[in-house]
mmCIF file of C-alpha atoms and ligand atoms in Angstrom:
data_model
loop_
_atom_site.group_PDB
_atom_site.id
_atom_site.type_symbol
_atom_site.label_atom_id
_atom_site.label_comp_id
_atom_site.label_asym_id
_atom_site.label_seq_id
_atom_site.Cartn_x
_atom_site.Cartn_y
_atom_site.Cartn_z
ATOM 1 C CA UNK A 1 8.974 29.252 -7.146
ATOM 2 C CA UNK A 2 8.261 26.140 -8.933
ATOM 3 C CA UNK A 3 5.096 24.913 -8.032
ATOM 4 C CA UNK A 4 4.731 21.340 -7.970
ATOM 5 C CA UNK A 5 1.835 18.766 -8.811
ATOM 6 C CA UNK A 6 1.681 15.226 -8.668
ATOM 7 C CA UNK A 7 0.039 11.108 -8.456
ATOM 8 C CA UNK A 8 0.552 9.494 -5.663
ATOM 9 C CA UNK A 9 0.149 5.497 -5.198
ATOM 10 C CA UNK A 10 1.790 2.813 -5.270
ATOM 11 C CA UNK A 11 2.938 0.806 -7.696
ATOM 12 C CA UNK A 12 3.286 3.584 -9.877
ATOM 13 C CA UNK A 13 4.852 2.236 -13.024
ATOM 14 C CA UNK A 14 4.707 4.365 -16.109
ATOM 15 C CA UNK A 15 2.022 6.307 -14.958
ATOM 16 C CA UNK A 16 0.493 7.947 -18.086
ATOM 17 C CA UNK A 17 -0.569 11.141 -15.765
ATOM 18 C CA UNK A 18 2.943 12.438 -15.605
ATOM 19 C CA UNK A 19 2.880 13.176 -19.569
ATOM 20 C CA UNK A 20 -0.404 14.401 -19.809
ATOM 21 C CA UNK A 21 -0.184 16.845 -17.498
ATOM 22 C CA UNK A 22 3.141 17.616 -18.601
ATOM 23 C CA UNK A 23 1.662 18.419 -22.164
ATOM 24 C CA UNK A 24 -0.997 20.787 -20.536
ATOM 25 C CA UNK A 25 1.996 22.747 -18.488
ATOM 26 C CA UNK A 26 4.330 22.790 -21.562
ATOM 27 C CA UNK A 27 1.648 24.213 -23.731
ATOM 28 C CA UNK A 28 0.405 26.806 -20.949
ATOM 29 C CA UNK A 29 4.174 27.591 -20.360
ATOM 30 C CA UNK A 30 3.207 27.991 -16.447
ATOM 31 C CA UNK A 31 5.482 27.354 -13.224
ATOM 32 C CA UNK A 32 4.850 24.198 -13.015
ATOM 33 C CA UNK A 33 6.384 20.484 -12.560
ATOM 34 C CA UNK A 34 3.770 17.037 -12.259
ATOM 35 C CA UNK A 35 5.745 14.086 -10.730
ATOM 36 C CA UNK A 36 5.183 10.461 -9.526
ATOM 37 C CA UNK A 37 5.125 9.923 -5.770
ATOM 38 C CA UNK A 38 4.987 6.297 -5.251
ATOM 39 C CA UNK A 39 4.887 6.043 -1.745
ATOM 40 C CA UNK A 40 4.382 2.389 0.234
ATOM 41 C CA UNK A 41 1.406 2.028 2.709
ATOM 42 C CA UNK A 42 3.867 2.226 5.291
ATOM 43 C CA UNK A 43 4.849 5.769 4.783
ATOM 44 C CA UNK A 44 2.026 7.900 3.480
ATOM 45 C CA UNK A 45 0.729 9.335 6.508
ATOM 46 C CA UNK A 46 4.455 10.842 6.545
ATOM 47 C CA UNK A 47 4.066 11.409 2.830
ATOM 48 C CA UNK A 48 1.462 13.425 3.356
ATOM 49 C CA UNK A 49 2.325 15.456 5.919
ATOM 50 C CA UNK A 50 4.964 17.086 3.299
ATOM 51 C CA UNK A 51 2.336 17.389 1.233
ATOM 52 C CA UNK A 52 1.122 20.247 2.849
ATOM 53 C CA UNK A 53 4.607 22.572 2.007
ATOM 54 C CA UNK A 54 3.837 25.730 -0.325
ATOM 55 C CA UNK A 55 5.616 24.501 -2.891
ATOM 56 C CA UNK A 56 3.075 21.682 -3.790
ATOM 57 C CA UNK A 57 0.143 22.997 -5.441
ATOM 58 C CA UNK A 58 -1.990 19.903 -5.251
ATOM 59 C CA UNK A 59 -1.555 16.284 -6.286
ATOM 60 C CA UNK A 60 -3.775 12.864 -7.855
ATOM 61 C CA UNK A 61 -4.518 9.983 -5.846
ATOM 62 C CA UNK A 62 -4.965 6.356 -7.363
ATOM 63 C CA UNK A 63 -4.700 2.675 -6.574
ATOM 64 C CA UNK A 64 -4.762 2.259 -3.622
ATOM 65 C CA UNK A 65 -5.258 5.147 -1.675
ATOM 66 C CA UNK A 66 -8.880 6.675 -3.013
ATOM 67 C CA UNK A 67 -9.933 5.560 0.026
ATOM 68 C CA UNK A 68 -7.857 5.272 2.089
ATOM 69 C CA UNK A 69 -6.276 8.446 2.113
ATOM 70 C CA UNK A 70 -9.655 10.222 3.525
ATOM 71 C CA UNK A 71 -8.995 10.234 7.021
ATOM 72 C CA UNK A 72 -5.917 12.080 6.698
ATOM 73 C CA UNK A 73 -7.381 15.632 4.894
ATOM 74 C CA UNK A 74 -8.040 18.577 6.709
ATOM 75 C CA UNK A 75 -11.247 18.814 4.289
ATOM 76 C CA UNK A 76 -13.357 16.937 2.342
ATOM 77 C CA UNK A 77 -15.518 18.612 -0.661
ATOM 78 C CA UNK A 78 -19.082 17.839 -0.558
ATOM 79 C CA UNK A 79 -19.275 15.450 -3.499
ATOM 80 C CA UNK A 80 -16.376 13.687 -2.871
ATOM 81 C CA UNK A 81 -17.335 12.995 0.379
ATOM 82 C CA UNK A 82 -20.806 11.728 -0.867
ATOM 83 C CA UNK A 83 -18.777 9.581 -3.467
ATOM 84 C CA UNK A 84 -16.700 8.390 -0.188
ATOM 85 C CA UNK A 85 -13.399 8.642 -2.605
ATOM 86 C CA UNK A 86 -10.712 11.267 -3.487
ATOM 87 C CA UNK A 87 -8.726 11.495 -6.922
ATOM 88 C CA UNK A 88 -7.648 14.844 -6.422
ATOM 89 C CA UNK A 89 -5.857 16.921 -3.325
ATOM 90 C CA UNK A 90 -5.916 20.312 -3.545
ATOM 91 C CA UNK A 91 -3.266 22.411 -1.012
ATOM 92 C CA UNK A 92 -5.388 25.176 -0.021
ATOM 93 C CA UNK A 93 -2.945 27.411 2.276
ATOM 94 C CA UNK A 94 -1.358 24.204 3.916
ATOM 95 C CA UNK A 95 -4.657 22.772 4.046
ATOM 96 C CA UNK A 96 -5.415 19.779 2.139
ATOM 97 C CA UNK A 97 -8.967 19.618 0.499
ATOM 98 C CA UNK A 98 -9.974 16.048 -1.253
ATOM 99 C CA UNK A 99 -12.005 16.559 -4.076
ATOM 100 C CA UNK A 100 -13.316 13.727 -7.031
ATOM 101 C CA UNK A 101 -12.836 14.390 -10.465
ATOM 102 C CA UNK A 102 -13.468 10.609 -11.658
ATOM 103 C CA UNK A 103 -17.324 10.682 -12.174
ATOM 104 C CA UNK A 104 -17.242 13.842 -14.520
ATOM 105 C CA UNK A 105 -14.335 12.596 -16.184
ATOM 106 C CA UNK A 106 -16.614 9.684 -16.272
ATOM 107 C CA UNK A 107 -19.592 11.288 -17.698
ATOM 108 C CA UNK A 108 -18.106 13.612 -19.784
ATOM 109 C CA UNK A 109 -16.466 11.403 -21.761
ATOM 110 C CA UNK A 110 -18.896 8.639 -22.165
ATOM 111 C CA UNK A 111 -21.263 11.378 -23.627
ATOM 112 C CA UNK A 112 -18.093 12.347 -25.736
ATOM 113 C CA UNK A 113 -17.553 9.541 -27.357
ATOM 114 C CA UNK A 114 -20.920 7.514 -27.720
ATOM 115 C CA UNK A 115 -23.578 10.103 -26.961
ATOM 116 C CA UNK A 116 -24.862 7.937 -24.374
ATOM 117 C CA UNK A 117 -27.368 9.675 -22.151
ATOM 118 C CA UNK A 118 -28.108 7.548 -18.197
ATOM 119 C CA UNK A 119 -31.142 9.467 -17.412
ATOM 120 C CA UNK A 120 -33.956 6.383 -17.391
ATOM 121 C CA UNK A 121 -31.516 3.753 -18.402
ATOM 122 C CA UNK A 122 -30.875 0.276 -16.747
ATOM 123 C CA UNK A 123 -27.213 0.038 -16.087
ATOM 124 C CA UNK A 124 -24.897 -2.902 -14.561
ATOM 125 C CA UNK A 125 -22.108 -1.734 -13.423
ATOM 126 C CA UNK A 126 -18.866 -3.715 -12.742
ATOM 127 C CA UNK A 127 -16.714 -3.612 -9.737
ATOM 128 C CA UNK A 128 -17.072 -2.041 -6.054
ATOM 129 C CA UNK A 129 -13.719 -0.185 -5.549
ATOM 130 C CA UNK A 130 -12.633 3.618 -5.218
ATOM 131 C CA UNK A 131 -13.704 4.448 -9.476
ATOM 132 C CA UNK A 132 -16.914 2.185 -8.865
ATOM 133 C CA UNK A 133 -18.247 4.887 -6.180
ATOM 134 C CA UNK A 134 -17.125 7.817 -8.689
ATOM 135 C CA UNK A 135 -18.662 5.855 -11.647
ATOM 136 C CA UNK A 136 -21.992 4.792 -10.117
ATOM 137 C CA UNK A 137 -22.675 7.944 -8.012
ATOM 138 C CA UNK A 138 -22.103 10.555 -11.237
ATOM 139 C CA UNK A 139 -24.610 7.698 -13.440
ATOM 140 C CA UNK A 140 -27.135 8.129 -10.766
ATOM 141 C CA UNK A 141 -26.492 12.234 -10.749
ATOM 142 C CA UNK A 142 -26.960 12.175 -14.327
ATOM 143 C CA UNK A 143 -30.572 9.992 -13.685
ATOM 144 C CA UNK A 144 -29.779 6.627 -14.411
ATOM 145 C CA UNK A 145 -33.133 4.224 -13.966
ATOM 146 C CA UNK A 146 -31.798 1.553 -12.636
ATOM 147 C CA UNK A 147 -28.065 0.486 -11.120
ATOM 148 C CA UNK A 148 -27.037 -2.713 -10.469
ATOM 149 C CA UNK A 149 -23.591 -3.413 -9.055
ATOM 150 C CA UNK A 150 -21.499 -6.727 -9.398
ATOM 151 C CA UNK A 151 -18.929 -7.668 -7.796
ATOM 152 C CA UNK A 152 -16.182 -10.639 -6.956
ATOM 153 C CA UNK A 153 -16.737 -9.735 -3.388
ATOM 154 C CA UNK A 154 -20.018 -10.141 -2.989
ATOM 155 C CA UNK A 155 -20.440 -7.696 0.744
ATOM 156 C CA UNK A 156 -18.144 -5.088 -1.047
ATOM 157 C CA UNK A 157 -21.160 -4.606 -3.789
ATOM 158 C CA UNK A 158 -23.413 -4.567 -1.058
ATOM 159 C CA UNK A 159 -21.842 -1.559 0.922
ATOM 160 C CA UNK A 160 -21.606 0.427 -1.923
ATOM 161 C CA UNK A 161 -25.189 -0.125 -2.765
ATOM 162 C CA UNK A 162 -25.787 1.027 1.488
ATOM 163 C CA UNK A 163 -23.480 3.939 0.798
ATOM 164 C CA UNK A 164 -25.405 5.028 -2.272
ATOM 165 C CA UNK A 165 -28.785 4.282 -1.663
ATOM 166 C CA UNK A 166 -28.568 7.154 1.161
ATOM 167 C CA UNK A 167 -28.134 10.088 -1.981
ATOM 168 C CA UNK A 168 -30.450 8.218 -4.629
ATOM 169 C CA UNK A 169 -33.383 6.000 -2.653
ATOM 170 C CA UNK A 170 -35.970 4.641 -4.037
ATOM 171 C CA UNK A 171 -34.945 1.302 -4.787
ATOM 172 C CA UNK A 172 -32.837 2.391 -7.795
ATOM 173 C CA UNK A 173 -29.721 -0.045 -6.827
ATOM 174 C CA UNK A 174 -29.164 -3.405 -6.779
ATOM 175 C CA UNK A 175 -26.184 -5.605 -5.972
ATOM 176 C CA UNK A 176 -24.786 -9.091 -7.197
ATOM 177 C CA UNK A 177 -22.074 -11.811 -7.428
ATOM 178 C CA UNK A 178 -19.729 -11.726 -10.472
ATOM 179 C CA UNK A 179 -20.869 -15.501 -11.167
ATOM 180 C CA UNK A 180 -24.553 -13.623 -11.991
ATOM 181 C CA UNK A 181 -23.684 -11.451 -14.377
ATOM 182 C CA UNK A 182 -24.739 -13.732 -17.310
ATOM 183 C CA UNK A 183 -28.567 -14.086 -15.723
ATOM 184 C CA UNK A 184 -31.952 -12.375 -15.057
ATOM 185 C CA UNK A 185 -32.103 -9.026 -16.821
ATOM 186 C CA UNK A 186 -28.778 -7.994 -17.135
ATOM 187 C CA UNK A 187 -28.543 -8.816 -20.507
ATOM 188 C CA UNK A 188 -31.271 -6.064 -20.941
ATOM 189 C CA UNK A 189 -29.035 -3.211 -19.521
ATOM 190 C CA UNK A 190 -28.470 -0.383 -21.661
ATOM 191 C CA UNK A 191 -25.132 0.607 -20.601
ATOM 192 C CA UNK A 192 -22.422 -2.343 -18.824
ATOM 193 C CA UNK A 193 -19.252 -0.680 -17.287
ATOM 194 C CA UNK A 194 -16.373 -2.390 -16.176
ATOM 195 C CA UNK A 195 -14.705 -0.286 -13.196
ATOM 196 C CA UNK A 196 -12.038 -3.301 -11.979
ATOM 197 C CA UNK A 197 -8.297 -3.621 -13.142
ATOM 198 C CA UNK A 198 -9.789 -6.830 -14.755
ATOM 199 C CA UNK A 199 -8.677 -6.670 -18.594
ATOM 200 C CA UNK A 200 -5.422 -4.431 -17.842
ATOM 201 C CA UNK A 201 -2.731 -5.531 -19.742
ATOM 202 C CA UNK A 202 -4.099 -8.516 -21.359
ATOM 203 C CA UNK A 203 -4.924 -9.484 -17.654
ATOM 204 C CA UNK A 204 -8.388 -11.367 -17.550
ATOM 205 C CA UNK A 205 -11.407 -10.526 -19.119
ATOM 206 C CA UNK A 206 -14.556 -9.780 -18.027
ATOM 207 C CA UNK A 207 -16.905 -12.814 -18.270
ATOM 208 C CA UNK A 208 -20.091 -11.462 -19.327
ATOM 209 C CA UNK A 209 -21.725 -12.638 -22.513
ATOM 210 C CA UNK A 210 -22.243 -9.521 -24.713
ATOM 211 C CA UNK A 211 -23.929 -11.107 -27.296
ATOM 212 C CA UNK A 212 -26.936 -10.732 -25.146
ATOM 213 C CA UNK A 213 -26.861 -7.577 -24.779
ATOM 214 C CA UNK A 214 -29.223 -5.706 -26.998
ATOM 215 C CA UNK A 215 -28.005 -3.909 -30.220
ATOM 216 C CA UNK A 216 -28.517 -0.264 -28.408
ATOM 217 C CA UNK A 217 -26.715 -1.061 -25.626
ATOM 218 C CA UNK A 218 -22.923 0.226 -25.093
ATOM 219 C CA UNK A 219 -20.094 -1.442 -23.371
ATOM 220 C CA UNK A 220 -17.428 0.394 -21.666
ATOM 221 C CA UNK A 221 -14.546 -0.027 -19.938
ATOM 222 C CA UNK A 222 -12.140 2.436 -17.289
ATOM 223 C CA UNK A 223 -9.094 0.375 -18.078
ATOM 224 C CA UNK A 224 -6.835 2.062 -21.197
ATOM 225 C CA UNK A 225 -4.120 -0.110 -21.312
ATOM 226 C CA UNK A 226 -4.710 -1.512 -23.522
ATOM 227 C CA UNK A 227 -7.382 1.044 -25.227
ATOM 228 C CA UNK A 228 -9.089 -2.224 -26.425
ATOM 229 C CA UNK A 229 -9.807 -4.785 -23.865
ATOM 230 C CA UNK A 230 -10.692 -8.358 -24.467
ATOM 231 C CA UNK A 231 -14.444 -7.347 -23.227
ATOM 232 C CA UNK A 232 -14.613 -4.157 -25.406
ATOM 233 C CA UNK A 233 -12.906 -6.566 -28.342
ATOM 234 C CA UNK A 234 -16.114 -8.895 -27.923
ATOM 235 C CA UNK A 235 -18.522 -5.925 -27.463
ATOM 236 C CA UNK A 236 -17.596 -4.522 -30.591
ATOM 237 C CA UNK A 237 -17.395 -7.999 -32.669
ATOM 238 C CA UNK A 238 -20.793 -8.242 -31.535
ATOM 239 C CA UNK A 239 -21.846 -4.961 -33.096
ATOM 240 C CA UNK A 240 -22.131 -2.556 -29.447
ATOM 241 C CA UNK A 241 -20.835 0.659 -29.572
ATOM 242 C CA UNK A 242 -17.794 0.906 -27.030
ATOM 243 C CA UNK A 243 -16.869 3.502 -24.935
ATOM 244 C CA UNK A 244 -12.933 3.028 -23.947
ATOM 245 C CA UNK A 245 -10.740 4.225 -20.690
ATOM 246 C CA UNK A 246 -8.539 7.259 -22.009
ATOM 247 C CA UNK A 247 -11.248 9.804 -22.338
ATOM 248 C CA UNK A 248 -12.079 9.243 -18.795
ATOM 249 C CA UNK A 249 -8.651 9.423 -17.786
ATOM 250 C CA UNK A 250 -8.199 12.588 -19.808
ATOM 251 C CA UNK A 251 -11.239 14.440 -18.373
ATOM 252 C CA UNK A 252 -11.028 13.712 -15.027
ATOM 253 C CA UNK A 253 -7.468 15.058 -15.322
ATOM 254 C CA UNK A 254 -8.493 18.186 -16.725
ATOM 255 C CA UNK A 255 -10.689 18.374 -14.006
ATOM 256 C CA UNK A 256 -8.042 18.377 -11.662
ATOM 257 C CA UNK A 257 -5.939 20.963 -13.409
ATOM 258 C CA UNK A 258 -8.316 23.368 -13.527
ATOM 259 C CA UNK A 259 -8.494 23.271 -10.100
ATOM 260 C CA UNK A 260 -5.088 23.342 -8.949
ATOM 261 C CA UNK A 261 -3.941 26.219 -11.358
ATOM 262 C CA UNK A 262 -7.376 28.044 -12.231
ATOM 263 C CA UNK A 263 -6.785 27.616 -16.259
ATOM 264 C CA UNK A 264 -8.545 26.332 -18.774
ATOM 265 C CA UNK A 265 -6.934 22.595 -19.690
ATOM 266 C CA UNK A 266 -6.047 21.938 -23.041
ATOM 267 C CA UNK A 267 -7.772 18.975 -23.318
ATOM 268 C CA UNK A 268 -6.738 18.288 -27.048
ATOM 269 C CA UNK A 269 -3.461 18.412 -26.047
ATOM 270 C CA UNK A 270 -3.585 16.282 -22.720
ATOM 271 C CA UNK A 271 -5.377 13.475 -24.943
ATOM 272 C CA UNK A 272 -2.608 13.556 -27.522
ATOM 273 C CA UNK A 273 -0.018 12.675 -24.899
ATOM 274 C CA UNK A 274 -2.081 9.970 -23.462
ATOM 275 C CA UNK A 275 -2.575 8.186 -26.624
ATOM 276 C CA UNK A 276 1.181 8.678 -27.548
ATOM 277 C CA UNK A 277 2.049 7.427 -24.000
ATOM 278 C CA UNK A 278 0.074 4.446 -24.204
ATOM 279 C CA UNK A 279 1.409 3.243 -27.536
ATOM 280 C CA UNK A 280 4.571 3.838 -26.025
ATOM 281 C CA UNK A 281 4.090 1.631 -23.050
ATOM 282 C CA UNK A 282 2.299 -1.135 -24.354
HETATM 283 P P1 LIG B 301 -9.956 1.435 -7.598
HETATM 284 O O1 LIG B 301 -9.681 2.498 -6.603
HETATM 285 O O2 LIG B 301 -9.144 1.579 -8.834
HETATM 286 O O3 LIG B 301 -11.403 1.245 -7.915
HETATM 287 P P2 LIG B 301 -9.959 -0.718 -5.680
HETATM 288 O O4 LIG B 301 -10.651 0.200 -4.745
HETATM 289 O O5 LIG B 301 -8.835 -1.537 -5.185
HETATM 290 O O6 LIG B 301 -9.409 0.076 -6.936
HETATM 291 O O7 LIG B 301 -11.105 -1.670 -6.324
HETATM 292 C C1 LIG B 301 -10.803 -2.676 -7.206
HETATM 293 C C2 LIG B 301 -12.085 -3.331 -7.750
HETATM 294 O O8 LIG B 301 -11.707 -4.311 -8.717
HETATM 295 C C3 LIG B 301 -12.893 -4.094 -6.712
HETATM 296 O O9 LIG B 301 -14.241 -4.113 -7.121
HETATM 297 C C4 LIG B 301 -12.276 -5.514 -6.808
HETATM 298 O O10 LIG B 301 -13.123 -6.544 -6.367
HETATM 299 P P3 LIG B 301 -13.154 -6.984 -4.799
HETATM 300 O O11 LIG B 301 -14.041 -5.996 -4.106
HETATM 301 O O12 LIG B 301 -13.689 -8.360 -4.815
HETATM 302 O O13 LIG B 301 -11.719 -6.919 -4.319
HETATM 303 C C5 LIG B 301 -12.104 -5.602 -8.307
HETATM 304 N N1 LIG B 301 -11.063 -6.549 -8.733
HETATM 305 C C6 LIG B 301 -9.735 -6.327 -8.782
HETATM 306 N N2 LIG B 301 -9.089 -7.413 -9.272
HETATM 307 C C7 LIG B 301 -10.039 -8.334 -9.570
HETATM 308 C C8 LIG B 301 -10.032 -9.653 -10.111
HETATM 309 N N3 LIG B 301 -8.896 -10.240 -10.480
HETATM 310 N N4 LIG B 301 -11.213 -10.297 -10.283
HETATM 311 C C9 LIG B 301 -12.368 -9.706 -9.920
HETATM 312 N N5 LIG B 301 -12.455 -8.447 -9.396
HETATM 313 C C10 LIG B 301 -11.312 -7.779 -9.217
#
């Protein structure tokens, strides 16, 4: 039986996780099919009551149902409840089991590819949604100093700050407007990390001033379409080191395969067919 594994939400254009876990299957020669569900608000408590057939092994969850699809799992993992968001569903015996992948992926891949290390440092981190919780719960795992969260909407910044500040007290978090990004001692942070859609194909940019950032500090950003956002463009005209959204999207998917098939991910080759998908669907 063909086991089957997929990414649910909606819209679901291109999504670059159907190649790159295609690549991993291919190479492993295993059983296995990844496909796109995308499935409208409407119908996805039917969705995923199908979900829970034998023949689906497990499936992603993004925009906009990291939250949302919570209250519909017959069990949440510890962390990803602590996170309070899902990326990954795993189909244990017609079970489903939410689990978060995001923050390692996260982690992993910011260490990867600029050797940055939280523990100590001052971070400002941008945006309040599903990857924000990932993002700013596995920076404050790792030992991050100081987090401060900005946000358009101002209460959603705030909750998250409530939510975390229950794992990591001790006055660690802080949360502001967007419009106050550019004052106090932000422009001291070590790290700035955009977590919002903001910059995705040439949509926006993020309106911080990087220039005042000091010359240690690295920029990153979750979005990887582009690879190169306008804010990473101006972080590295300005001489930061820049941590981009495709390693994070790679790792947390490896994350996920691992769990739904018990192998070891080919990570080299999962990256591979995200680059080559991106260029493809630029
Ligand atoms: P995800 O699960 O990918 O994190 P989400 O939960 O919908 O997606 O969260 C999206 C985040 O991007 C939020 O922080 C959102 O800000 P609001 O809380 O104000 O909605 C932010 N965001 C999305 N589009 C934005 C825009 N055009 N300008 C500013 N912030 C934006």
């Amino acid at each position: 039986m063909t086991l089957i594994l997929g990414i649910v939400g909606h819209p679901l254009d291109h999504s670059v996780s159907v190649p790159m876990h295609m690549s991993a299957i291919f190479t492993l020669g295993i059983d296995y099919v990844y496909l796109s569900f995308d499935i409208l608000p409407e119908n996805l408590s039917h969705a995923i009551g199908q979900f829970k057939r034998e023949n689906i092994k497990g499936f992603n969850v993004t925009i906009p149902y990291k939250e949302t699809i919570m209250p519909y799992l017959d069990d949440i993992d510890e962390r990803a409840s602590r996170i309070g968001a899902v990326n990954t569903i795993n189909n244990e015996s017609g079970r489903l089991k939410g689990y978060n992948t995001d923050g390692t992926g996260y982690l992993t891949s910011l260490r990867e590819q600029t050797g940055f290390d939280p523990r100590g440092k001052q971070v400002l981190l941008i945006g309040a949604g599903g990857a924000a919780h990932a993002v700013a719960y596995a920076l404050l795992e790792a030992g991050a100093g100081h987090l401060t969260i900005a946000n358009r909407t101002r209460e959603h910044a705030d909750m998250l700050c409530r939510h975390l500040g229950v794992y990591f007290p001790g006055g660690l978090l802080r949360s502001i407007g967007m419009d106050e990004i550019n004052e106090g001692d932000h422009t001291q942070s070590d790290l700035v990390v955009n977590t919002t859609s903001i910059g995705m194909k040439g949509a926006g940019d993020i309106t911080m001033d990087v220039t005042g950032l000091g010359k240690h500090a690295v920029v990153s950003d979750i979005v990887y379409n582009p690879l190169e956002t306008g804010f990473l463009k101006r972080a590295r005209a300005a001489g930061l080191a820049i941590h981009d959204g495709a390693g994070m999207l790679v790792h947390q998917g490896a994350e996920s395969f691992r769990l739904w098939t018990g192998l070891r991910p080919p990570v080299d080759v999962m990256r591979q067919a995200v680059l080559k998908a991106l260029q493809e669907h630029r």
